[in-house]
Short mmCIF file of C-alpha atoms and ligand atoms in Angstrom, two decimals:
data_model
loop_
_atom_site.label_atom_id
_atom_site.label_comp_id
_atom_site.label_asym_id
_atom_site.label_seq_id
_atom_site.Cartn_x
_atom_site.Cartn_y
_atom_site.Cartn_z
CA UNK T 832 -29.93 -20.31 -33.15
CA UNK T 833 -28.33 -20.72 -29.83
CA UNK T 834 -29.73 -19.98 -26.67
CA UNK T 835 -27.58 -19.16 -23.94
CA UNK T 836 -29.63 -16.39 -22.06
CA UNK T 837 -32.11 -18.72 -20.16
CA UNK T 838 -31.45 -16.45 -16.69
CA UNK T 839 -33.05 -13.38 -18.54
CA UNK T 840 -36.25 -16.20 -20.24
CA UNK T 841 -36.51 -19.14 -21.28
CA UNK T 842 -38.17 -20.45 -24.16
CA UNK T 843 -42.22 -22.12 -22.88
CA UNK T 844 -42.26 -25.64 -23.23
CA UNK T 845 -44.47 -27.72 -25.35
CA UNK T 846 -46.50 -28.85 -22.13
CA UNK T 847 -46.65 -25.24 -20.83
CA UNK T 848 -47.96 -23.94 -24.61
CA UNK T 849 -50.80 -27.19 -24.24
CA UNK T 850 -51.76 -26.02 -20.40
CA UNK T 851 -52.09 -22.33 -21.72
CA UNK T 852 -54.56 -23.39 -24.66
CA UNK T 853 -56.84 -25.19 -22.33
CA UNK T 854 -56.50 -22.28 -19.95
CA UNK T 855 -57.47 -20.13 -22.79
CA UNK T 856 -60.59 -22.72 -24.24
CA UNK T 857 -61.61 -23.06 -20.67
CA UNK T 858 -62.62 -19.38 -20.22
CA UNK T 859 -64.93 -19.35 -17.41
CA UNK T 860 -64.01 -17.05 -14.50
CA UNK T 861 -62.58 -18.98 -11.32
CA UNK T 862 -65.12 -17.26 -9.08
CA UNK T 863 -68.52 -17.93 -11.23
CA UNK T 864 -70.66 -20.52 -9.74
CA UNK T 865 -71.81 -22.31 -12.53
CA UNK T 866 -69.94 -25.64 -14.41
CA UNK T 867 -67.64 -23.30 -16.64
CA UNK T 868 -66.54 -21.66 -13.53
CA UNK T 869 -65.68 -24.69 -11.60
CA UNK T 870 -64.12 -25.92 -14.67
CA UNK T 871 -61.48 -22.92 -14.57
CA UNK T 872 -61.10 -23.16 -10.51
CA UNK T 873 -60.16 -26.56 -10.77
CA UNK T 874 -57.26 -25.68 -13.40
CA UNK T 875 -55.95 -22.89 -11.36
CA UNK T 876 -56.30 -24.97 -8.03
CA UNK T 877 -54.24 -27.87 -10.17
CA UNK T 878 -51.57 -25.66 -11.14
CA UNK T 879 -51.35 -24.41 -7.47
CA UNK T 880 -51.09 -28.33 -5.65
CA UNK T 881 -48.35 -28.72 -8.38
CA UNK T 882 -46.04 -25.31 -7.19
CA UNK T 883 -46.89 -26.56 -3.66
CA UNK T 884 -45.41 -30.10 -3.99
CA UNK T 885 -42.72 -28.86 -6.15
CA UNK T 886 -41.89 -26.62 -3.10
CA UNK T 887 -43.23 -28.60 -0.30
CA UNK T 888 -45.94 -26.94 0.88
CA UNK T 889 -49.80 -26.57 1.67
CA UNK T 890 -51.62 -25.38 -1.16
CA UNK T 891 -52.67 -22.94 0.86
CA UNK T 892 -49.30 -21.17 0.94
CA UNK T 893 -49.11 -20.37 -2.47
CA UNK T 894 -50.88 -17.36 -3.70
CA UNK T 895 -50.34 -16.31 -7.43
CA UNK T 896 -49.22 -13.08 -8.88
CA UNK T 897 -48.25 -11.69 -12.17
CA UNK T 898 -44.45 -12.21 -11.75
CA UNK T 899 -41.84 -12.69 -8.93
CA UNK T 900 -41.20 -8.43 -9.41
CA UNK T 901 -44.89 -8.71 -7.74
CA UNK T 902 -44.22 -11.07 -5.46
CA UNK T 903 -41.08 -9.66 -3.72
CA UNK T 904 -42.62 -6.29 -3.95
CA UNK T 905 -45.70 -8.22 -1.87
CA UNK T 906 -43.21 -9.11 0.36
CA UNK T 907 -41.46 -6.13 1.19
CA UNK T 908 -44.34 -3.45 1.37
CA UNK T 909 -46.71 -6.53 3.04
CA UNK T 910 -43.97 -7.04 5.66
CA UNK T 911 -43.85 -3.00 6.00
CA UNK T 912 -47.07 -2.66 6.54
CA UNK T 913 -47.49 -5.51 8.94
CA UNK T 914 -45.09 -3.88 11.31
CA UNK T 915 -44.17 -0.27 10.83
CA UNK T 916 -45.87 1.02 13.85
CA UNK T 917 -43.33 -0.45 16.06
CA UNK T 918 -40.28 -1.30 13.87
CA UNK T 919 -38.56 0.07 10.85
CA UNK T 920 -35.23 -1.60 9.62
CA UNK T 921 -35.66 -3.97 6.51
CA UNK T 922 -32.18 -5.73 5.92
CA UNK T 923 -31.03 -7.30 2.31
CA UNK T 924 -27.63 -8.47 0.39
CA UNK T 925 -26.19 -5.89 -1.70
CA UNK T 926 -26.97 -7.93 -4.66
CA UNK T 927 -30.56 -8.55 -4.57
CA UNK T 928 -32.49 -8.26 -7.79
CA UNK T 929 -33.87 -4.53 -8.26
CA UNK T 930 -37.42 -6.36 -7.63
CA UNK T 931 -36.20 -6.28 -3.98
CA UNK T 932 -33.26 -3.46 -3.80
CA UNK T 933 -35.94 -0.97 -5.33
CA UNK T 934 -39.11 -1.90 -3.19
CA UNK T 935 -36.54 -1.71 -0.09
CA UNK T 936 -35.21 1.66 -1.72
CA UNK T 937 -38.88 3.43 -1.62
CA UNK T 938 -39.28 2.11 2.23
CA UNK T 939 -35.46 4.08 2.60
CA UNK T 940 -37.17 7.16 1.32
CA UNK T 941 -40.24 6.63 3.18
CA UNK T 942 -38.13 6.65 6.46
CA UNK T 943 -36.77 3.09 6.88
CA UNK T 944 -33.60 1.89 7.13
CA UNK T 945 -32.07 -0.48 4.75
CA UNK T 946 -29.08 -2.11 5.91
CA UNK T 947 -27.14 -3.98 2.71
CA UNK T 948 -25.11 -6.82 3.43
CA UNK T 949 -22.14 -6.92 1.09
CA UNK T 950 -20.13 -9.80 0.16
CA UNK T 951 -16.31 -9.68 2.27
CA UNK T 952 -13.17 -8.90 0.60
CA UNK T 953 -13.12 -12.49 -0.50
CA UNK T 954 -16.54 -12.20 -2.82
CA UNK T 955 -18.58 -14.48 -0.79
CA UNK T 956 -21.53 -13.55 1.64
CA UNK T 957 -21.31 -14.88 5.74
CA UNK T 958 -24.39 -15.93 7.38
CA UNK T 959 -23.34 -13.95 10.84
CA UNK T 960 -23.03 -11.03 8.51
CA UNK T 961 -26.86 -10.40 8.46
CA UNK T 962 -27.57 -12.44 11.69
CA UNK T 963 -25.22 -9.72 13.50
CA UNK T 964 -26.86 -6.72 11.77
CA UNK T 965 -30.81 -7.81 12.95
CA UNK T 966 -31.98 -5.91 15.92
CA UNK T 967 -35.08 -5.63 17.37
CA UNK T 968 -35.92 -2.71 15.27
CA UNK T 969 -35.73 -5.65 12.20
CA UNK T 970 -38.79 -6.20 10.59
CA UNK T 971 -37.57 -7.73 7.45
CA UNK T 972 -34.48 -9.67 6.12
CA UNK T 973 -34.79 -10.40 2.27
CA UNK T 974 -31.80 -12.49 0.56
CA UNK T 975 -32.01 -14.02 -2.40
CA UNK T 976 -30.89 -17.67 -3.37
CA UNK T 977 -29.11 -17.14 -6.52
CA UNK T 978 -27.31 -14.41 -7.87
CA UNK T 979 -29.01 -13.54 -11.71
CA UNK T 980 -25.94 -11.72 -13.09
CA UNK T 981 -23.49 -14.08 -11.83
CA UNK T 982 -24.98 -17.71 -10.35
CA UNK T 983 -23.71 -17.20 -6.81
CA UNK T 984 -25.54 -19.02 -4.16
CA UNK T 985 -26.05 -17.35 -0.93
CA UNK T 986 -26.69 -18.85 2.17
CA UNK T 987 -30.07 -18.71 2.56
CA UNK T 988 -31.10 -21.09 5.13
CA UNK T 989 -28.19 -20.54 7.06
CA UNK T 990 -29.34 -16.77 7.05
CA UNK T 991 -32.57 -17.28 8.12
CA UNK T 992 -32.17 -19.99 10.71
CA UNK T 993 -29.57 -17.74 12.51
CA UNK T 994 -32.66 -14.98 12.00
CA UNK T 995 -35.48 -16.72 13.15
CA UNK T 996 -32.96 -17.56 16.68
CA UNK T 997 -32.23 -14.15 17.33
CA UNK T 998 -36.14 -12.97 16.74
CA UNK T 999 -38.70 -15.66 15.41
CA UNK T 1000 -40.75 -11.99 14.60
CA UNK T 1001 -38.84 -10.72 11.72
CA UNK T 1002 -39.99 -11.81 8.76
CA UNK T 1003 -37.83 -13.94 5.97
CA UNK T 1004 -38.03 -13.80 1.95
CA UNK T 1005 -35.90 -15.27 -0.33
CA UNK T 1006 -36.28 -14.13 -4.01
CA UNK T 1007 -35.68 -18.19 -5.62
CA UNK T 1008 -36.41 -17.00 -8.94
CA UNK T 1009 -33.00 -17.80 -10.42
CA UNK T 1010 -32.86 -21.14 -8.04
CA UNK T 1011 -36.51 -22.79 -8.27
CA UNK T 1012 -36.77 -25.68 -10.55
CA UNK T 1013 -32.49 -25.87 -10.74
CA UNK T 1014 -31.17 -26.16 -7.75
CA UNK T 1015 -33.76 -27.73 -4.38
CA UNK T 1016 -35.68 -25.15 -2.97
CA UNK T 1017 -37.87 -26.87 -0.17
CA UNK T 1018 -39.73 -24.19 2.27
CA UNK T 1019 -38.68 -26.20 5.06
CA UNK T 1020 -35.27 -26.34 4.19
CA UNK T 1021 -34.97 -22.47 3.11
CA UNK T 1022 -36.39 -21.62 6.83
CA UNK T 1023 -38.46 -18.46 4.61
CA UNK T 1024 -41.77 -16.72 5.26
CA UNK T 1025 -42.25 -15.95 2.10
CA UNK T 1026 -40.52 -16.89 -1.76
CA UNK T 1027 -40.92 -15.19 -4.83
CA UNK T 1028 -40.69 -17.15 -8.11
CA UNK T 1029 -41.61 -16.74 -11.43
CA UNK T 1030 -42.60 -18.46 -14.35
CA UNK T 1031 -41.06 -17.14 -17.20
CA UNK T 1032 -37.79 -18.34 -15.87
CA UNK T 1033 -38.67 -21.90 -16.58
CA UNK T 1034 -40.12 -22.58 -19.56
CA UNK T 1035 -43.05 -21.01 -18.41
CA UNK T 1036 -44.99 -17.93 -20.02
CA UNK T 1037 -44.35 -14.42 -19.05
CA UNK T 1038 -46.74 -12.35 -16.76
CA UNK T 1039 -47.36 -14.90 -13.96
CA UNK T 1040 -44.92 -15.90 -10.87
CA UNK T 1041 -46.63 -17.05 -7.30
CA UNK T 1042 -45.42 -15.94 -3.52
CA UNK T 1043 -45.13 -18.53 -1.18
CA UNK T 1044 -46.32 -17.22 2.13
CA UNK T 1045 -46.10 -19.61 4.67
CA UNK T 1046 -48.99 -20.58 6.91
CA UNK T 1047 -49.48 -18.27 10.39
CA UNK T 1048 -47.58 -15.15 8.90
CA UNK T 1049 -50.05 -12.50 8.56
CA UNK T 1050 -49.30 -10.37 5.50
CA UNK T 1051 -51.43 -7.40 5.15
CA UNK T 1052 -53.21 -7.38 0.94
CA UNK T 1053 -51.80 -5.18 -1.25
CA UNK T 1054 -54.36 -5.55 -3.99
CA UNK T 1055 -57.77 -4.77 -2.98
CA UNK T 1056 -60.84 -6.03 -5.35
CA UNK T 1057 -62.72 -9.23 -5.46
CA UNK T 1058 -61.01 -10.97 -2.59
CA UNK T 1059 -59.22 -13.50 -5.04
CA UNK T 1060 -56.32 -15.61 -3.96
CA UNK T 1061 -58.19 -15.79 -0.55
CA UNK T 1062 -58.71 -12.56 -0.43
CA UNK T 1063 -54.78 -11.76 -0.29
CA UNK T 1064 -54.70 -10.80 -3.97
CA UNK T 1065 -57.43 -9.75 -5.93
CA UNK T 1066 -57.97 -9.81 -9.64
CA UNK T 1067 -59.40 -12.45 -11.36
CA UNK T 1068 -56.69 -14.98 -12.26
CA UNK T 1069 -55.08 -15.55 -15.68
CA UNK T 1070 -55.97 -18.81 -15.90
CA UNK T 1071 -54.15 -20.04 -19.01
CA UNK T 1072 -51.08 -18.24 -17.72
CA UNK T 1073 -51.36 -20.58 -14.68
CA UNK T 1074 -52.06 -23.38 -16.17
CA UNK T 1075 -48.79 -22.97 -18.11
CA UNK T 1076 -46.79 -22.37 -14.67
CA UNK T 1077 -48.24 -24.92 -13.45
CA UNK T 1078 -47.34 -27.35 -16.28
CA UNK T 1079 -43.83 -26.36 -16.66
CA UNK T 1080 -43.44 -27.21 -12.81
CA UNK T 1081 -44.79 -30.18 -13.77
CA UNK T 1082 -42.42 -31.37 -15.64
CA UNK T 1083 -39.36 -30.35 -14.12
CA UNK T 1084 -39.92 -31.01 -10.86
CA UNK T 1085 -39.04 -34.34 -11.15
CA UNK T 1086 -35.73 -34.14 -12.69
CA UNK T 1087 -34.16 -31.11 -11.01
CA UNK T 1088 -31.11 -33.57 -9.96
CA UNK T 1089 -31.00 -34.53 -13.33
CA UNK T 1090 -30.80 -31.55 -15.09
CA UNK T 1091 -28.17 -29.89 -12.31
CA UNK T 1092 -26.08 -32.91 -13.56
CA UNK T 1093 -26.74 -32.06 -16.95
CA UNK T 1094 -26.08 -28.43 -16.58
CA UNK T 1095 -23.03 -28.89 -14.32
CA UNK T 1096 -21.15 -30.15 -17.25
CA UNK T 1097 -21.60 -27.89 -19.65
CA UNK T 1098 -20.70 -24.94 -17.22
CA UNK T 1099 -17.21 -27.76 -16.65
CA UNK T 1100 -17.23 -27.73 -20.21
CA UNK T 1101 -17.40 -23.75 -20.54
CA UNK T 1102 -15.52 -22.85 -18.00
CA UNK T 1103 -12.27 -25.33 -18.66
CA UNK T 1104 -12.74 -23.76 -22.61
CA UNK T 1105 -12.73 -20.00 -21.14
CA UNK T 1106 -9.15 -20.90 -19.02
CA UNK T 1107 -7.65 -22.44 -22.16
CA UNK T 1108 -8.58 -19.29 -24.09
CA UNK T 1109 -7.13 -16.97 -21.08
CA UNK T 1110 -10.81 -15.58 -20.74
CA UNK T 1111 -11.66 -14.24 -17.05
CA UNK T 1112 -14.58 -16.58 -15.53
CA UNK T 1113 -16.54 -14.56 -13.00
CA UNK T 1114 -18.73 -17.03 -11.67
CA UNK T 1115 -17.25 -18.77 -8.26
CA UNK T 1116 -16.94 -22.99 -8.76
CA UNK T 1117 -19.51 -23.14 -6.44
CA UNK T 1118 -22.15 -21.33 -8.13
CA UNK T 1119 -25.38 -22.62 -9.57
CA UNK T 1120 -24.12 -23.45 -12.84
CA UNK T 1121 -26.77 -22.21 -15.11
CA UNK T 1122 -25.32 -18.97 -15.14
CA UNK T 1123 -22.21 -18.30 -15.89
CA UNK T 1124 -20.52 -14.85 -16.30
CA UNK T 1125 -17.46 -14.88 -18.17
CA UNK T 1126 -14.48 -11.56 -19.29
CA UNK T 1127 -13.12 -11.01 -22.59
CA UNK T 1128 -10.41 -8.41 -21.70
CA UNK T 1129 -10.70 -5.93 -24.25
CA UNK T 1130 -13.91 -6.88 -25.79
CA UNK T 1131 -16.76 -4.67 -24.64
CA UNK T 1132 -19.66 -6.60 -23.42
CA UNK T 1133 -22.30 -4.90 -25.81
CA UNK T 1134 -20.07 -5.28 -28.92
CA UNK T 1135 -19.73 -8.80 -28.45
CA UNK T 1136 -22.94 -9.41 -27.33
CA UNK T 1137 -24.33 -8.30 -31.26
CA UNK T 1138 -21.18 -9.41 -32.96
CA UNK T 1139 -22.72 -13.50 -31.36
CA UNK T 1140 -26.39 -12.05 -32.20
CA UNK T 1141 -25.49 -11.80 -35.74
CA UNK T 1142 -23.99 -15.35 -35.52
CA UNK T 1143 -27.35 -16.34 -34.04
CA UNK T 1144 -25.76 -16.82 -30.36
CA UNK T 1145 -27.59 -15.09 -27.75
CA UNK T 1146 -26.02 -14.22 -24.72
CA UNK T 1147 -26.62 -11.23 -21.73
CA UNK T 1148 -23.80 -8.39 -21.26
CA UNK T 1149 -23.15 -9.30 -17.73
CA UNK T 1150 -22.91 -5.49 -16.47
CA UNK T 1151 -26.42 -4.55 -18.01
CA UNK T 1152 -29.45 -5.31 -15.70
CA UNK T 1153 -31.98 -3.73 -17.69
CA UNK T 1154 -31.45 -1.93 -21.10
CA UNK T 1155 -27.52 -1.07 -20.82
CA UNK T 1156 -28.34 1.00 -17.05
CA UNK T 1157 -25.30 -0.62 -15.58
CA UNK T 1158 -25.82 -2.82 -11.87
CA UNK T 1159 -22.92 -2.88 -9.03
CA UNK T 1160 -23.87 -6.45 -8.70
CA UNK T 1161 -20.49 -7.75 -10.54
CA UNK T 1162 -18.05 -4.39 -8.45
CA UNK T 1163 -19.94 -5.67 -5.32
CA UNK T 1164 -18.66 -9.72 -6.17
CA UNK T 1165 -15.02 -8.17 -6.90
CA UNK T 1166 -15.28 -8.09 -10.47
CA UNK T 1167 -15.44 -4.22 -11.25
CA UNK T 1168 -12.17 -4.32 -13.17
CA UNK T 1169 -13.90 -6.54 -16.24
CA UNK T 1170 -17.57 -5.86 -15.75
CA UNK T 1171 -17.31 -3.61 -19.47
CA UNK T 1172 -16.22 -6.62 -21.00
CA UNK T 1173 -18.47 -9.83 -18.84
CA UNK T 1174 -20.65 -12.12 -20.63
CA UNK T 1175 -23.17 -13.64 -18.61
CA UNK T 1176 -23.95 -17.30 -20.05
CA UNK T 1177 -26.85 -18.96 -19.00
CA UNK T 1178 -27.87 -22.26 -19.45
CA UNK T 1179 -31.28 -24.35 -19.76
CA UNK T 1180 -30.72 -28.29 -19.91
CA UNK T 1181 -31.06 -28.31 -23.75
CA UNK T 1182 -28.25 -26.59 -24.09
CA UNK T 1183 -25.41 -28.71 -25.67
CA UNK T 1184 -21.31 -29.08 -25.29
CA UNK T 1185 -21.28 -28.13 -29.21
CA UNK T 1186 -23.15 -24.92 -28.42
CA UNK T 1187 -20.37 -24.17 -26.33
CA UNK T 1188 -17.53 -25.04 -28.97
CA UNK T 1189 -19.28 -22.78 -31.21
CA UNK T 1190 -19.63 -20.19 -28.27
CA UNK T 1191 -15.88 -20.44 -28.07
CA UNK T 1192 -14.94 -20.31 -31.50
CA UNK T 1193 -17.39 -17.00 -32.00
CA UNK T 1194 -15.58 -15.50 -29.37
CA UNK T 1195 -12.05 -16.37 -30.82
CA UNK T 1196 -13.38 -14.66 -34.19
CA UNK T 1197 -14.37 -11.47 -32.95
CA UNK T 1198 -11.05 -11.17 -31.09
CA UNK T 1199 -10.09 -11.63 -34.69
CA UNK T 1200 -12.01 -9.32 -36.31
CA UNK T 1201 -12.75 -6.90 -33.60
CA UNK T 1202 -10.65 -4.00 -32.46
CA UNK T 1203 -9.55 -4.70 -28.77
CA UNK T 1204 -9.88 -1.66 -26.14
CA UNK T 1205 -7.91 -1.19 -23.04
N1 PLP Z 1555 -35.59 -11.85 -9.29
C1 PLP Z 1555 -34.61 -12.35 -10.05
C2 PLP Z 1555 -33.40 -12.95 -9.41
C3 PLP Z 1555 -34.70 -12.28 -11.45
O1 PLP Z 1555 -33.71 -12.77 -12.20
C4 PLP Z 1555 -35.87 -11.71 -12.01
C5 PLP Z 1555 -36.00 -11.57 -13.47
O2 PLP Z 1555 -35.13 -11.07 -14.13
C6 PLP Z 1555 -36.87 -11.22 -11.17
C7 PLP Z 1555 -36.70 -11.31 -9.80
C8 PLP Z 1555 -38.13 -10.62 -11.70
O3 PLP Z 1555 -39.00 -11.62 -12.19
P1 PLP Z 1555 -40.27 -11.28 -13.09
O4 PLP Z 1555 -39.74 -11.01 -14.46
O5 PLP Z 1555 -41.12 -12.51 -13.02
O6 PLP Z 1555 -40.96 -10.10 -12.51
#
């Protein structure tokens, strides 16, 4: 099989599958007192001194959840909460994963406004863009890093610098869920309050992510219980699920350079294939190249997508963000003419240059054997 949907999952790496099955033979609760206990604590506090390092920060910044959809939701009712007695404006890209555009939705129908920063004529997204649009009504500015339907980077830091000089009170979150572990993403660097990630993303299981929520910003709990995760998220914590997160940042953190390198090619390789073959590429040059969304004029996504399942190639219509409910994310980047017929192709450093000649020559085939549509 060929795997070429690593932005949707990824498949958990042997280290992650070995850090889960202690997780799950160490099955003392975190919070017990006794030897078992401590035994559990200590994984969970490993895994947590391993996201922080990868990421730059105290330990005591990172606070785990059961996903990044948690984590930006966290974010954007916690920063709500924090400061809706005296403001109520919450501004985000257009593009933001609906883990963000849908928690900032329910604050627009609670009585907030949501300002959406769309990218210019051009397809790319300005920095002054959302620096101009911050007021002192701003309690919130939420951008993510990279784009999950098509691999564009915004600019993050640049955002939130220009932010945090206008009004060092609004808060700043960056969802890094398609960036962390593939591209740098340093705290100090990203100038963010708080970062969603997730594990499942990178070769970790599903069902646990972490928030980064950086030390001195006072985020009100939305999870009430036990007083877990210092008392900021309560539940007792999946241990083998972190020990898994924790193990997959393990081992990547040290070659994320590597593996960009890596990665870069093959999207060279893909993309230089796609132009040959007259196919539309989506994705900007400068986008993270692990995703890469790609047009077959003519051939609807969804067809092609299980004409290459049934050659074993898996890929992601690039239009559907969950279940064939179509996003804006590719009209809002420019690309609303082929979004019925985008591919989005996403990478993990396994992936190989033959994948993609087989990618290629799948495609050619069911322009073959497939009837074209206007
Ligand atoms: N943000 C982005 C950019 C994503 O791609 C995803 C997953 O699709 C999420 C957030 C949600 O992550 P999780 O599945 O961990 O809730």
């Amino acid at each position: 099989m060929i795997y070429f949907d690593n932005a949707a999952t990824t498949a958990v790496c042997e280290e992650a599958v070995a850090a889960v099955n202690k997780g799950l033979q160490n099955f003392g609760n975190p919070s017990s007192l006794h030897r078992l206990g401590l035994d559990a604590e200590l994984i969970v506090s490993g895994a947590r001194e391993t996201i922080a390092d990868a990421l730059g920060a105290d330990p005591s910044e990172v606070y785990f959840t059961s996903g990044a959809t948690e984590s930006s939701n966290t974010a954007v009712f916690g920063a709500y909460k924090a400061h809706s007695k005296r403001k109520n404006k919450v501004i985000i890209s257009s593009v933001e994963h609906p883990a963000t555009a849908n928690a900032a939705l329910a604050l627009e129908e609670a009585g907030c406004e949501v300002v959406r920063i769309a990218p210019r004529e051009d397809g790319r997204f300005y920095a002054g863009d959302f620096i101009d649009a911050a007021d002192e009504n701003t309690f919130l500015v939420s951008v993510m890093m990279v784009n999950n339907e098509t691999g564009y980077v915004l600019p993050v830091s640049e955002i939130f610098s220009g932010i945090k000089k206008k009004d060092r009170t609004i808060l700043t979150h960056c969802d890094c869920v398609q960036g962390f572990m593939k591209l740098p993403v340093k705290v100090k660097k990203l100038g963010a309050d708080m970062i969603s990630l997730s594990g499942h993303k990178i070769h970790a299981p599903k069902g646990v992510g972490a928030l980064y929520l950086k030390k001195g910003v006072h985020l009100p709990s939305l999870v009430y219980g036990g007083g877990q995760e210092s008392g900021f998220r309560s539940g007792t914590e999946s241990v083998p699920l972190i020990a898994g997160f924790g193990a997959a940042v393990e081992k990547l953190s040290p070659t994320v350079n590597e593996r960009y390198k890596k990665v870069s090619a093959l999207r060279d390789c893909l993309v230089s294939k796609c132009r040959e073959k007259g196919y539309t590429v989506n994705s900007t040059e400068d986008a993270s190249p692990y995703v890469v969304s790609i047009a077959i004029k003519g051939l609807r996504s969804e067809v092609l997508l299980h004409y290459l399942e049934k050659k074993q190639i898996y890929v992601s219509s690039g239009s559907a963000c969950s279940k064939g409910k179509k996003s804006s994310v590719l009209a809002q980047f420019g690309c609303a003419a082929v979004s019925d017929f985008t591919l989005r192709i996403s990478f993990c450093s396994d992936n190989t240059a033959e994948e993609i000649d087989t990618l290629i020559n799948e495609i050619a085939n069911a322009e073959n054997e497939l009837a074209k549509v206007r």
